[in-house]
């Protein structure tokens, strides 16, 4: 083999070695880079995107509104920067969190106007409600009429156990369509109810039924054993 | 020859560089990630540019068949009866465990409805469904513990996420005695937004974000208040919020078909006002997660009509987040037998209505069902 071809071969060998070295080191560099990128937390979510989108929608003439949203985008940029630097919290399952004690307000009893936010506006229009403690349970009796048929009176009962805090309830349409019901007074276990048009009604709170006189004493029921109707339909048809 | 050899050598080295630099990028598939992140059904704000593009086209439009995904696994939402932090830590943990045991990434919403707004001793808050009222700071603590419980119990699953929607409603003083007066709604909305900001900051500072997030929320019902006062609350919230808000209210009395006009709803409301408090076409931070309770699909059709109203009369369809049902509450305290949709039914009803019309076409991401919390 001539010197020239030997030299040529040596060149090629050196070139191949350099290329291999570059190849390997670059690959390693890329892997390290990829590793670093994957370690960085993804904190930019839909929230900042929503505000950026708002900015594109607000006309430039509306300076005040634009400024307000720009402030929110800035706040989010700061929050994202903080989020990216924070290591995700590690959880110690044996550590008991420091809970904050809370004392609920006592259960008030009596007759009150309106409702308590429990009954949807499109369900029933509630005139008033009675609150009392019955057999140790907190009981609320709402009186009113169906929203889609104001001539149909309704009594809605919610009972909460102070021990388990479970709430159960039921609904009782008035026997006749004589308008919205209103609770006038409680006499023992019976509520005296006036429909907006029609004869006075009595509702026995222990038996959870309408009765004809104040002296009626139908068998009482355990509200927590009442099974309310469960929908027959399957959750996913 | 020598220069040719050098050229080949340099080519070889450059080629190696190119291959080495490009291969890992291809492995990471950045473009593919972008494609995956891209919303196949763009939000209303994209409508203008899309419309421009469509104007340039003179070809006949052909629609590919749309195969909707199945409903997401529904989450449980709660009418809140206590702000006891230990109780809510437990509820959050239950939710975290549920998500951990389900294969794959879960993305769900949990509404914690704290009932109507209150002002007690100069401090804003909400009534709760028993034992209240509670101040915004007590509510914030309960929500933070729910998030903490979720985060604790969902591990080692680091991909599933939960949005905790911190809810109130718009029930006025006449209907819900003890509620705030009309002129306090704007302030209450602002303080609710500040409370949600604090909760969100807590999740960020404790490394729980983005797995745990807090949004504002309100059950804004047409029959509970006038449109003006309800708008005040939304404007108050939007003035200082860093987090979105969900309107989980109703659209009582609104039409059930495409109106091409601003049609009236119940109690002096119009489609415009419900559209306004449900996002204002992306101009505020509210998004609807409507009550779809009716077995016959009436409520779903009303929200379809509202979304179409947004497209026809405003700047784009509504960006509806999902469907809310109340089958749990119905099984607890009873309800109108026509209003006890199961979660899957509610989701399908709304999805079917939206998918039937190209102008309202979108896929809903959440399904949630509300009931009374224990304790």
Coordinates of C-alpha atoms in Angstrom, one line a residue:
Chain A
X1 CA 0.0 0.0 0.0
X2 CA 1.4 3.4 -1.0
X3 CA 2.0 6.2 1.5
X4 CA -0.6 8.3 -0.2
X5 CA -3.3 5.7 0.2
X6 CA -2.2 5.1 3.8
X7 CA -2.5 8.7 4.5
X8 CA -5.9 8.9 2.9
X9 CA -7.0 5.9 4.9
X10 CA -5.8 7.6 8.1
X11 CA -7.7 10.8 7.2
X12 CA -10.8 8.8 6.8
X13 CA -10.3 7.0 10.1
X14 CA -9.7 10.3 12.0
X15 CA -12.8 11.8 10.3
X16 CA -14.9 8.8 11.2
X17 CA -13.7 9.0 14.8
X18 CA -14.5 12.7 15.0
X19 CA -17.9 12.2 13.5
X20 CA -18.6 9.3 15.9
X21 CA -17.5 11.5 18.8
X22 CA -19.6 14.3 17.7
X23 CA -22.6 12.0 17.1
X24 CA -22.3 10.5 20.5
X25 CA -21.7 13.7 22.4
X26 CA -24.5 15.5 20.6
X27 CA -26.9 12.7 21.3
X28 CA -26.0 12.8 25.0
X29 CA -26.3 16.6 25.0
X30 CA -29.8 16.3 23.5
X31 CA -30.8 13.7 26.0
X32 CA -29.7 15.9 28.9
X33 CA -31.6 18.8 27.3
X34 CA -34.7 16.7 26.9
X35 CA -34.4 15.5 30.5
X36 CA -34.2 19.1 31.7
X37 CA -37.2 20.1 29.7
X38 CA -39.2 17.2 31.0
X39 CA -38.3 18.0 34.6
X40 CA -39.7 21.6 34.2
X41 CA -43.4 21.5 35.3
X42 CA -46.0 22.4 32.8
X43 CA -47.8 25.3 34.5
X44 CA -49.2 27.2 31.6
X45 CA -52.8 26.1 31.5
X46 CA -56.2 27.1 30.1
X47 CA -56.5 30.0 32.6
X48 CA -53.9 32.4 31.1
X49 CA -55.1 31.3 27.6
X50 CA -58.6 32.5 28.5
X51 CA -57.4 36.0 29.5
X52 CA -55.2 36.2 26.4
X53 CA -58.2 35.4 24.3
X54 CA -60.2 38.0 26.2
X55 CA -57.6 40.6 25.2
X56 CA -58.0 39.7 21.5
X57 CA -61.8 40.3 21.8
X58 CA -61.8 43.6 23.7
X59 CA -61.7 46.5 21.3
X60 CA -58.6 48.7 21.6
X61 CA -61.0 51.7 22.3
X62 CA -62.0 50.0 25.6
X63 CA -58.8 51.0 27.5
X64 CA -60.1 50.4 31.0
X65 CA -61.2 46.8 30.3
X66 CA -58.1 46.0 28.4
X67 CA -55.9 47.3 31.2
X68 CA -57.8 45.1 33.7
X69 CA -57.3 42.0 31.6
X70 CA -53.6 42.9 30.9
X71 CA -53.1 43.0 34.7
X72 CA -54.6 39.5 34.9
X73 CA -52.3 38.2 32.2
X74 CA -49.3 39.7 34.1
X75 CA -50.5 38.1 37.3
X76 CA -50.7 34.8 35.6
X77 CA -47.2 35.1 34.1
X78 CA -46.0 35.6 37.7
X79 CA -48.0 32.7 39.0
X80 CA -46.7 30.4 36.2
X81 CA -43.2 31.4 37.0
X82 CA -43.7 30.6 40.7
X83 CA -45.4 27.3 39.8
X84 CA -42.5 26.3 37.5
X85 CA -40.0 26.8 40.3
X86 CA -42.0 24.9 43.0
X87 CA -41.4 21.2 43.4
X88 CA -44.6 19.3 43.5
X89 CA -45.7 18.7 47.1
X90 CA -44.7 15.4 48.5
X91 CA -47.3 13.7 50.5
X92 CA -46.8 11.9 53.8
X93 CA -49.8 9.7 54.3
X94 CA -49.0 9.4 58.0
X95 CA -49.0 13.1 58.6
X96 CA -52.3 14.4 60.0
X97 CA -53.2 17.9 58.6
X98 CA -53.9 20.7 61.1
X99 CA -57.7 21.0 60.7
X100 CA -59.4 24.3 61.5
X101 CA -62.3 23.8 63.9
X102 CA -65.7 25.3 62.9
X103 CA -68.8 25.6 65.0
X104 CA -72.1 25.7 63.1
X105 CA -74.8 28.1 64.0
X106 CA -77.6 26.6 66.1
X107 CA -80.7 25.4 64.3
X108 CA -83.3 28.1 64.6
X109 CA -86.9 27.0 65.0
X110 CA -90.2 28.7 64.1
X111 CA -92.0 29.9 60.9
X112 CA -90.0 31.9 58.4
X113 CA -90.8 33.8 55.2
X114 CA -89.5 32.5 51.9
X115 CA -87.1 29.6 51.6
X116 CA -83.6 28.6 52.4
X117 CA -82.1 28.3 48.9
X118 CA -82.8 24.5 48.8
X119 CA -85.7 24.7 46.3
X120 CA -84.9 25.6 42.7
X121 CA -86.8 28.5 41.3
X122 CA -88.2 26.5 38.4
X123 CA -89.3 23.7 40.7
X124 CA -91.6 25.4 43.2
X125 CA -92.3 28.9 44.5
X126 CA -92.1 28.7 48.2
X127 CA -94.2 31.0 50.4
X128 CA -92.8 30.2 53.8
X129 CA -91.3 27.4 55.9
X130 CA -91.5 25.9 59.3
X131 CA -88.4 24.7 61.2
X132 CA -88.5 22.5 64.2
X133 CA -86.8 19.6 66.0
X134 CA -88.8 16.4 65.6
X135 CA -87.6 13.2 67.3
X136 CA -84.2 14.7 67.6
X137 CA -84.0 15.5 63.9
X138 CA -83.9 19.0 62.3
X139 CA -87.0 19.3 60.2
X140 CA -87.9 21.9 57.6
X141 CA -91.3 22.0 56.0
X142 CA -91.6 24.3 53.0
X143 CA -95.0 25.4 51.7
X144 CA -95.8 26.9 48.3
X145 CA -96.9 25.9 44.8
X146 CA -95.4 24.3 41.8
X147 CA -93.6 26.8 39.6
X148 CA -95.1 25.4 36.4
X149 CA -98.6 25.2 37.9
X150 CA -99.3 27.8 40.5
X151 CA -102.7 26.4 41.3
X152 CA -101.1 23.2 42.6
X153 CA -100.0 23.6 46.2
X154 CA -97.0 21.6 47.6
X155 CA -95.4 20.7 50.9
X156 CA -91.7 19.8 50.7
X157 CA -90.0 18.3 53.7
X158 CA -86.3 18.1 54.5
X159 CA -85.1 16.3 57.6
X160 CA -81.4 16.2 58.7
X161 CA -80.1 13.9 61.4
X162 CA -77.8 15.9 63.7
X163 CA -75.8 12.8 64.3
X164 CA -75.1 11.4 60.8
X165 CA -75.9 14.8 59.1
X166 CA -77.7 12.9 56.4
X167 CA -80.6 14.7 54.8
X168 CA -83.8 13.0 53.5
X169 CA -87.0 14.4 52.3
X170 CA -90.2 14.1 50.5
X171 CA -92.9 16.1 48.6
X172 CA -96.7 16.2 49.1
X173 CA -99.0 17.8 46.6
X174 CA -102.1 19.4 48.1
X175 CA -105.2 17.3 47.8
X176 CA -106.9 19.9 45.7
X177 CA -105.6 22.6 43.3
X178 CA -106.4 25.6 45.4
X179 CA -103.3 27.7 44.9
X180 CA -100.1 28.2 46.8
X181 CA -99.9 26.9 50.4
X182 CA -98.8 29.0 53.4
X183 CA -98.1 27.7 56.9
X184 CA -100.1 29.7 59.4
X185 CA -99.1 28.1 62.7
X186 CA -97.9 24.9 64.3
X187 CA -100.3 23.2 66.8
X188 CA -98.5 20.3 68.4
X189 CA -97.5 18.0 65.6
X190 CA -99.9 19.5 63.1
X191 CA -99.2 22.5 60.8
X192 CA -102.2 24.7 59.9
X193 CA -102.0 25.6 56.3
X194 CA -103.9 28.1 54.2
X195 CA -104.1 27.7 50.4
X196 CA -104.4 31.0 48.5
X197 CA -107.9 29.9 47.5
X198 CA -109.8 27.2 49.3
X199 CA -110.2 25.5 52.6
X200 CA -107.7 25.3 55.4
X201 CA -105.6 22.2 55.5
X202 CA -103.8 20.3 58.2
X203 CA -100.5 18.6 57.8
X204 CA -99.2 16.0 60.4
X205 CA -95.5 16.3 60.6
X206 CA -94.8 13.0 62.3
X207 CA -97.0 11.0 59.9
X208 CA -96.1 13.2 56.9
X209 CA -99.6 13.4 55.5
X210 CA -102.5 15.7 55.2
X211 CA -105.2 15.1 57.9
X212 CA -108.7 16.4 58.1
X213 CA -108.8 17.6 61.7
X214 CA -106.4 18.8 64.4
X215 CA -107.3 15.7 66.5
X216 CA -106.4 13.2 63.8
X217 CA -103.5 11.0 65.0
X218 CA -102.3 8.8 62.1
X219 CA -99.3 6.4 62.6
X220 CA -96.0 8.1 62.6
X221 CA -93.2 7.2 60.3
X222 CA -89.4 7.1 60.6
X223 CA -88.3 9.6 57.9
X224 CA -84.9 7.8 57.6
X225 CA -86.6 4.6 56.5
X226 CA -88.6 6.3 53.7
X227 CA -87.3 5.2 50.4
X228 CA -87.7 8.0 47.9
X229 CA -88.4 7.0 44.3
X230 CA -85.2 6.2 42.5
X231 CA -85.1 6.9 38.7
X232 CA -85.7 3.8 36.7
X233 CA -83.4 4.9 33.9
X234 CA -79.9 3.7 33.5
X235 CA -77.1 6.3 34.0
X236 CA -75.6 5.6 30.5
X237 CA -78.2 4.5 27.9
Chain B
X1 CA -8.7 15.3 -4.5
X2 CA -7.7 16.6 -1.1
X3 CA -10.2 19.4 -1.2
X4 CA -12.9 16.9 -2.4
X5 CA -12.0 14.7 0.5
X6 CA -12.1 17.6 2.9
X7 CA -15.5 18.6 1.4
X8 CA -16.9 15.1 1.9
X9 CA -15.5 15.1 5.5
X10 CA -17.1 18.4 6.3
X11 CA -20.3 17.2 4.7
X12 CA -20.2 14.1 6.8
X13 CA -19.7 16.1 10.0
X14 CA -22.4 18.6 9.2
X15 CA -24.7 15.7 8.2
X16 CA -24.0 14.0 11.5
X17 CA -24.8 17.3 13.3
X18 CA -28.0 17.7 11.4
X19 CA -29.1 14.1 12.0
X20 CA -28.2 14.3 15.7
X21 CA -29.9 17.6 16.3
X22 CA -33.1 16.7 14.3
X23 CA -33.6 13.1 15.4
X24 CA -34.4 13.8 19.1
X25 CA -36.7 16.6 18.0
X26 CA -38.6 14.2 15.8
X27 CA -38.7 11.8 18.7
X28 CA -40.3 14.5 20.8
X29 CA -42.9 15.2 18.1
X30 CA -43.4 18.9 19.0
X31 CA -45.7 19.4 16.1
X32 CA -47.8 16.5 17.1
X33 CA -48.1 17.8 20.6
X34 CA -49.3 21.1 19.2
X35 CA -51.9 19.3 17.2
X36 CA -53.0 17.4 20.2
X37 CA -53.3 20.6 22.2
X38 CA -55.3 22.3 19.5
X39 CA -59.0 22.5 20.0
X40 CA -60.7 20.8 17.1
X41 CA -63.7 22.9 17.7
X42 CA -62.4 26.4 18.2
X43 CA -63.8 28.9 20.6
X44 CA -66.2 31.6 19.6
X45 CA -63.4 34.1 19.2
X46 CA -62.1 32.2 16.2
X47 CA -65.4 32.6 14.4
X48 CA -64.4 35.8 12.5
X49 CA -61.3 34.4 10.9
X50 CA -63.0 31.1 10.2
X51 CA -65.9 33.0 8.6
X52 CA -63.4 34.9 6.4
X53 CA -61.8 31.7 5.3
X54 CA -65.2 30.2 4.5
X55 CA -66.1 33.3 2.4
X56 CA -63.1 32.6 0.2
X57 CA -64.2 29.1 -0.5
X58 CA -66.7 28.5 -3.3
X59 CA -66.6 24.7 -3.1
X60 CA -69.4 22.6 -1.8
X61 CA -69.1 21.9 1.9
X62 CA -68.9 18.3 2.8
X63 CA -69.2 17.2 6.4
X64 CA -67.5 14.2 7.7
X65 CA -69.6 12.1 10.1
X66 CA -69.0 13.2 13.6
X67 CA -68.5 10.4 16.1
X68 CA -69.1 11.8 19.6
X69 CA -67.1 10.5 22.4
X70 CA -68.9 8.7 25.2
X71 CA -69.8 10.7 28.3
X72 CA -67.0 11.3 30.8
X73 CA -67.3 9.5 34.1
X74 CA -69.5 11.9 36.1
X75 CA -68.2 13.5 39.3
X76 CA -70.1 14.2 42.5
X77 CA -70.9 17.8 43.4
X78 CA -72.3 18.9 46.7
X79 CA -74.8 21.3 48.3
X80 CA -72.5 22.2 51.2
X81 CA -73.8 21.9 54.8
X82 CA -70.6 22.5 56.6
X83 CA -67.2 24.2 56.2
X84 CA -65.6 21.7 58.6
X85 CA -62.1 21.2 57.1
X86 CA -61.7 17.6 58.3
X87 CA -64.9 16.7 56.6
X88 CA -63.9 18.3 53.3
X89 CA -60.4 16.9 53.4
X90 CA -62.1 13.5 53.6
X91 CA -64.4 14.3 50.7
X92 CA -61.4 15.4 48.6
X93 CA -59.5 12.3 49.5
X94 CA -62.5 10.1 48.4
X95 CA -62.5 11.9 45.0
X96 CA -58.7 11.5 44.7
X97 CA -58.9 7.8 45.4
X98 CA -61.7 7.4 42.8
X99 CA -59.5 9.1 40.2
X100 CA -56.5 7.1 41.2
X101 CA -58.3 3.8 40.8
X102 CA -59.6 4.7 37.4
X103 CA -57.2 3.9 34.6
X104 CA -55.8 6.9 32.7
X105 CA -56.0 10.6 33.2
X106 CA -59.2 11.9 34.7
X107 CA -60.3 15.5 34.3
X108 CA -63.4 16.4 36.3
X109 CA -65.2 19.3 38.0
X110 CA -66.6 19.2 41.6
X111 CA -69.1 22.0 42.4
X112 CA -69.2 22.9 46.1
X113 CA -72.4 25.0 46.3
X114 CA -72.3 27.2 49.5
X115 CA -75.8 28.6 48.9
X116 CA -76.9 32.2 48.7
X117 CA -74.6 35.2 49.4
X118 CA -74.5 36.7 52.8
X119 CA -73.1 39.7 54.6
X120 CA -72.6 39.0 58.3
X121 CA -70.9 41.6 60.6
X122 CA -69.4 43.3 57.6
X123 CA -67.9 40.1 56.2
X124 CA -69.1 38.5 52.9
X125 CA -69.8 34.8 52.8
X126 CA -72.5 32.3 52.0
X127 CA -75.4 30.8 53.9
X128 CA -74.6 27.1 53.5
X129 CA -77.4 24.5 53.4
X130 CA -77.2 24.1 57.2
X131 CA -75.4 25.6 60.1
X132 CA -74.3 28.8 58.2
X133 CA -73.6 31.5 57.4
X134 CA -69.8 31.0 56.7
X135 CA -67.3 33.8 55.9
X136 CA -65.3 33.7 52.7
X137 CA -62.2 32.8 54.7
X138 CA -64.0 29.8 56.3
X139 CA -65.2 28.7 52.8
X140 CA -61.7 29.1 51.4
X141 CA -60.3 26.9 54.2
X142 CA -62.8 24.2 53.4
X143 CA -62.0 24.3 49.7
X144 CA -58.3 24.3 50.3
X145 CA -58.7 21.2 52.4
X146 CA -60.8 19.5 49.8
X147 CA -58.0 20.2 47.3
X148 CA -55.3 19.0 49.8
X149 CA -57.3 15.8 50.4
X150 CA -57.6 15.2 46.6
X151 CA -53.9 15.8 46.1
X152 CA -52.9 13.6 49.0
X153 CA -55.1 10.6 47.9
X154 CA -54.7 10.8 44.1
X155 CA -51.0 10.2 44.3
X156 CA -49.1 8.5 42.7
X157 CA -51.3 9.5 39.8
X158 CA -49.8 12.9 38.8
X159 CA -51.9 13.4 35.6
X160 CA -55.5 13.5 36.8
X161 CA -56.9 16.9 37.5
X162 CA -59.9 18.3 39.4
X163 CA -61.5 21.8 39.2
X164 CA -63.2 22.8 42.4
X165 CA -66.0 25.2 41.5
X166 CA -66.7 27.3 44.5
X167 CA -70.3 28.1 44.2
X168 CA -72.9 30.5 45.5
X169 CA -76.2 31.6 43.9
X170 CA -78.3 34.6 43.1
X171 CA -81.3 34.0 45.3
X172 CA -82.6 37.4 46.4
X173 CA -83.7 38.7 49.8
X174 CA -87.4 38.3 49.1
X175 CA -87.1 34.6 48.2
X176 CA -84.2 33.7 50.4
X177 CA -84.3 35.9 53.6
X178 CA -80.8 36.6 54.9
X179 CA -79.4 37.1 51.4
X180 CA -77.6 40.3 50.5
X181 CA -79.4 43.3 49.1
X182 CA -79.4 44.2 45.4
X183 CA -76.7 46.9 45.7
X184 CA -74.3 44.5 47.4
X185 CA -74.1 42.0 44.5
X186 CA -71.2 43.8 42.8
X187 CA -69.1 43.9 46.0
X188 CA -69.9 40.3 46.8
X189 CA -68.9 39.2 43.3
X190 CA -65.6 41.0 43.8
X191 CA -64.9 39.5 47.2
X192 CA -65.9 36.0 45.9
X193 CA -63.3 36.5 43.1
X194 CA -60.7 37.5 45.7
X195 CA -61.5 34.5 47.7
X196 CA -61.1 32.2 44.7
X197 CA -57.8 34.0 43.9
X198 CA -56.5 33.2 47.4
X199 CA -57.5 29.6 47.0
X200 CA -55.8 29.4 43.6
X201 CA -52.6 31.0 45.0
X202 CA -52.7 28.4 47.9
X203 CA -52.8 25.6 45.4
X204 CA -49.9 27.1 43.3
X205 CA -47.8 27.8 46.4
X206 CA -48.3 24.3 47.8
X207 CA -47.3 22.6 44.5
X208 CA -50.8 21.2 44.0
X209 CA -51.6 23.3 40.9
X210 CA -52.2 22.3 38.1
X211 CA -53.6 19.0 39.4
X212 CA -55.9 21.0 41.7
X213 CA -57.6 24.2 40.5
X214 CA -60.3 26.4 42.0
X215 CA -62.9 28.3 39.9
X216 CA -65.7 30.6 41.0
X217 CA -69.2 29.4 40.4
X218 CA -72.8 30.5 40.8
X219 CA -76.2 28.9 40.4
X220 CA -77.7 31.9 38.6
X221 CA -81.4 31.1 38.2
X222 CA -83.8 33.3 36.2
X223 CA -86.5 33.0 38.8
X224 CA -84.3 33.9 41.8
X225 CA -83.3 37.4 40.9
X226 CA -83.6 40.1 38.2
X227 CA -81.1 40.1 35.3
X228 CA -79.5 43.5 36.3
X229 CA -78.6 42.4 39.8
X230 CA -77.2 39.1 38.6
X231 CA -75.1 40.8 36.0
X232 CA -73.8 43.1 38.7
X233 CA -72.4 40.0 40.5
X234 CA -70.8 38.7 37.4
X235 CA -69.2 42.1 36.6
X236 CA -68.0 42.3 40.2
X237 CA -66.4 38.9 39.9
X238 CA -64.9 39.7 36.5
X239 CA -63.4 42.9 37.8
X240 CA -60.8 41.2 39.9
X241 CA -60.7 37.5 39.1
X242 CA -57.7 35.5 38.2
X243 CA -59.7 32.3 37.7
X244 CA -62.7 31.4 35.5
X245 CA -66.2 31.1 36.8
X246 CA -68.9 28.6 36.0
X247 CA -72.6 29.5 35.7
X248 CA -74.4 26.4 36.8
X249 CA -77.9 28.0 36.6
X250 CA -80.9 27.7 34.4
X251 CA -82.5 29.3 31.4
X252 CA -86.1 29.1 32.5
X253 CA -88.7 30.3 30.0
X254 CA -86.2 30.7 27.2
X255 CA -87.1 29.3 23.7
X256 CA -86.1 25.7 22.8
X257 CA -85.2 26.4 19.2
X258 CA -83.0 28.7 17.1
X259 CA -84.6 32.1 17.3
X260 CA -82.3 34.5 15.2
X261 CA -83.4 37.1 17.7
X262 CA -83.0 38.1 21.3
X263 CA -86.0 36.2 22.7
X264 CA -87.5 36.7 26.1
X265 CA -87.2 34.2 28.9
X266 CA -89.0 34.2 32.3
X267 CA -89.0 36.9 35.0
X268 CA -88.0 39.7 32.6
X269 CA -84.8 38.1 31.4
X270 CA -83.7 37.8 27.8
X271 CA -81.4 35.4 26.0
X272 CA -78.9 38.3 25.9
X273 CA -78.7 38.5 29.7
X274 CA -78.1 34.8 30.1
X275 CA -75.5 34.9 27.3
X276 CA -73.9 37.8 29.2
X277 CA -73.6 36.0 32.5
X278 CA -72.4 32.9 30.7
X279 CA -69.3 34.4 29.2
X280 CA -70.4 37.3 27.1
X281 CA -68.8 35.5 24.1
X282 CA -65.5 35.2 25.9
X283 CA -65.4 38.8 27.0
X284 CA -65.7 37.8 30.7
X285 CA -64.5 34.8 32.6
X286 CA -67.8 33.0 33.0
X287 CA -68.6 29.7 31.3
X288 CA -71.8 27.8 31.5
X289 CA -72.2 24.3 33.1
X290 CA -76.0 24.3 33.0
X291 CA -78.5 22.4 34.9
X292 CA -79.9 19.7 32.6
X293 CA -82.5 18.2 34.9
X294 CA -85.5 17.7 32.7
X295 CA -86.2 14.1 31.4
X296 CA -87.8 15.4 28.2
X297 CA -84.7 17.5 27.2
X298 CA -86.3 20.9 27.6
X299 CA -83.4 22.4 29.5
X300 CA -80.9 21.0 27.0
X301 CA -82.8 22.6 24.1
X302 CA -83.0 26.0 25.9
X303 CA -79.2 26.0 26.2
X304 CA -78.8 25.0 22.6
X305 CA -81.0 27.9 21.7
X306 CA -78.8 30.2 23.8
X307 CA -75.7 29.0 22.2
X308 CA -77.2 29.5 18.7
X309 CA -78.2 33.0 19.9
X310 CA -74.6 33.7 20.6
X311 CA -73.6 32.7 17.1
X312 CA -76.4 34.5 15.3
X313 CA -76.7 37.7 17.3
X314 CA -73.4 38.1 19.2
X315 CA -69.7 37.1 18.5
X316 CA -70.0 33.3 18.7
X317 CA -71.6 30.3 20.3
X318 CA -71.4 29.6 24.0
X319 CA -68.4 27.7 25.3
X320 CA -70.4 25.2 27.4
X321 CA -68.3 23.1 29.8
X322 CA -70.6 20.2 30.5
X323 CA -73.9 19.2 32.1
X324 CA -75.1 19.3 35.7
X325 CA -77.7 16.8 36.9
X326 CA -79.3 16.4 40.4
X327 CA -80.2 12.7 40.6
X328 CA -78.3 12.4 43.9
X329 CA -80.3 15.2 45.5
X330 CA -83.5 13.7 44.1
X331 CA -82.8 10.3 45.7
X332 CA -82.0 12.1 49.0
X333 CA -84.9 14.6 49.4
X334 CA -87.2 13.9 46.4
X335 CA -87.8 16.2 43.5
X336 CA -90.2 16.7 40.6
X337 CA -90.2 13.3 38.9
X338 CA -89.6 15.1 35.5
X339 CA -86.4 16.7 36.8
X340 CA -84.3 13.7 37.9
X341 CA -82.1 13.1 34.8
X342 CA -79.3 10.7 35.5
X343 CA -75.8 12.2 34.7
X344 CA -75.4 10.3 31.4
X345 CA -78.9 11.3 30.3
X346 CA -78.2 15.0 31.0
X347 CA -74.9 14.9 29.2
X348 CA -76.3 13.1 26.2
X349 CA -79.3 15.4 25.9
X350 CA -77.1 18.5 25.8
X351 CA -74.5 17.0 23.6
X352 CA -77.1 15.7 21.1
X353 CA -78.6 19.2 20.9
X354 CA -75.3 21.0 20.4
X355 CA -74.0 18.5 17.9
X356 CA -77.1 18.6 15.7
X357 CA -76.3 22.1 14.5
X358 CA -72.9 23.1 13.0
X359 CA -73.1 26.5 14.6
X360 CA -73.3 25.1 18.2
X361 CA -71.1 22.1 17.6
X362 CA -68.8 21.4 20.5
X363 CA -67.9 18.5 22.7
X364 CA -68.7 18.8 26.4
X365 CA -65.9 17.8 28.7
X366 CA -67.6 17.5 32.1
X367 CA -70.5 15.7 33.6
X368 CA -71.4 16.2 37.3
X369 CA -74.3 15.3 39.6
X370 CA -75.2 17.2 42.7
X371 CA -76.5 16.1 46.1
X372 CA -76.4 17.1 49.7
X373 CA -73.1 16.7 51.5
X374 CA -73.3 14.7 54.7
X375 CA -72.2 16.1 58.0

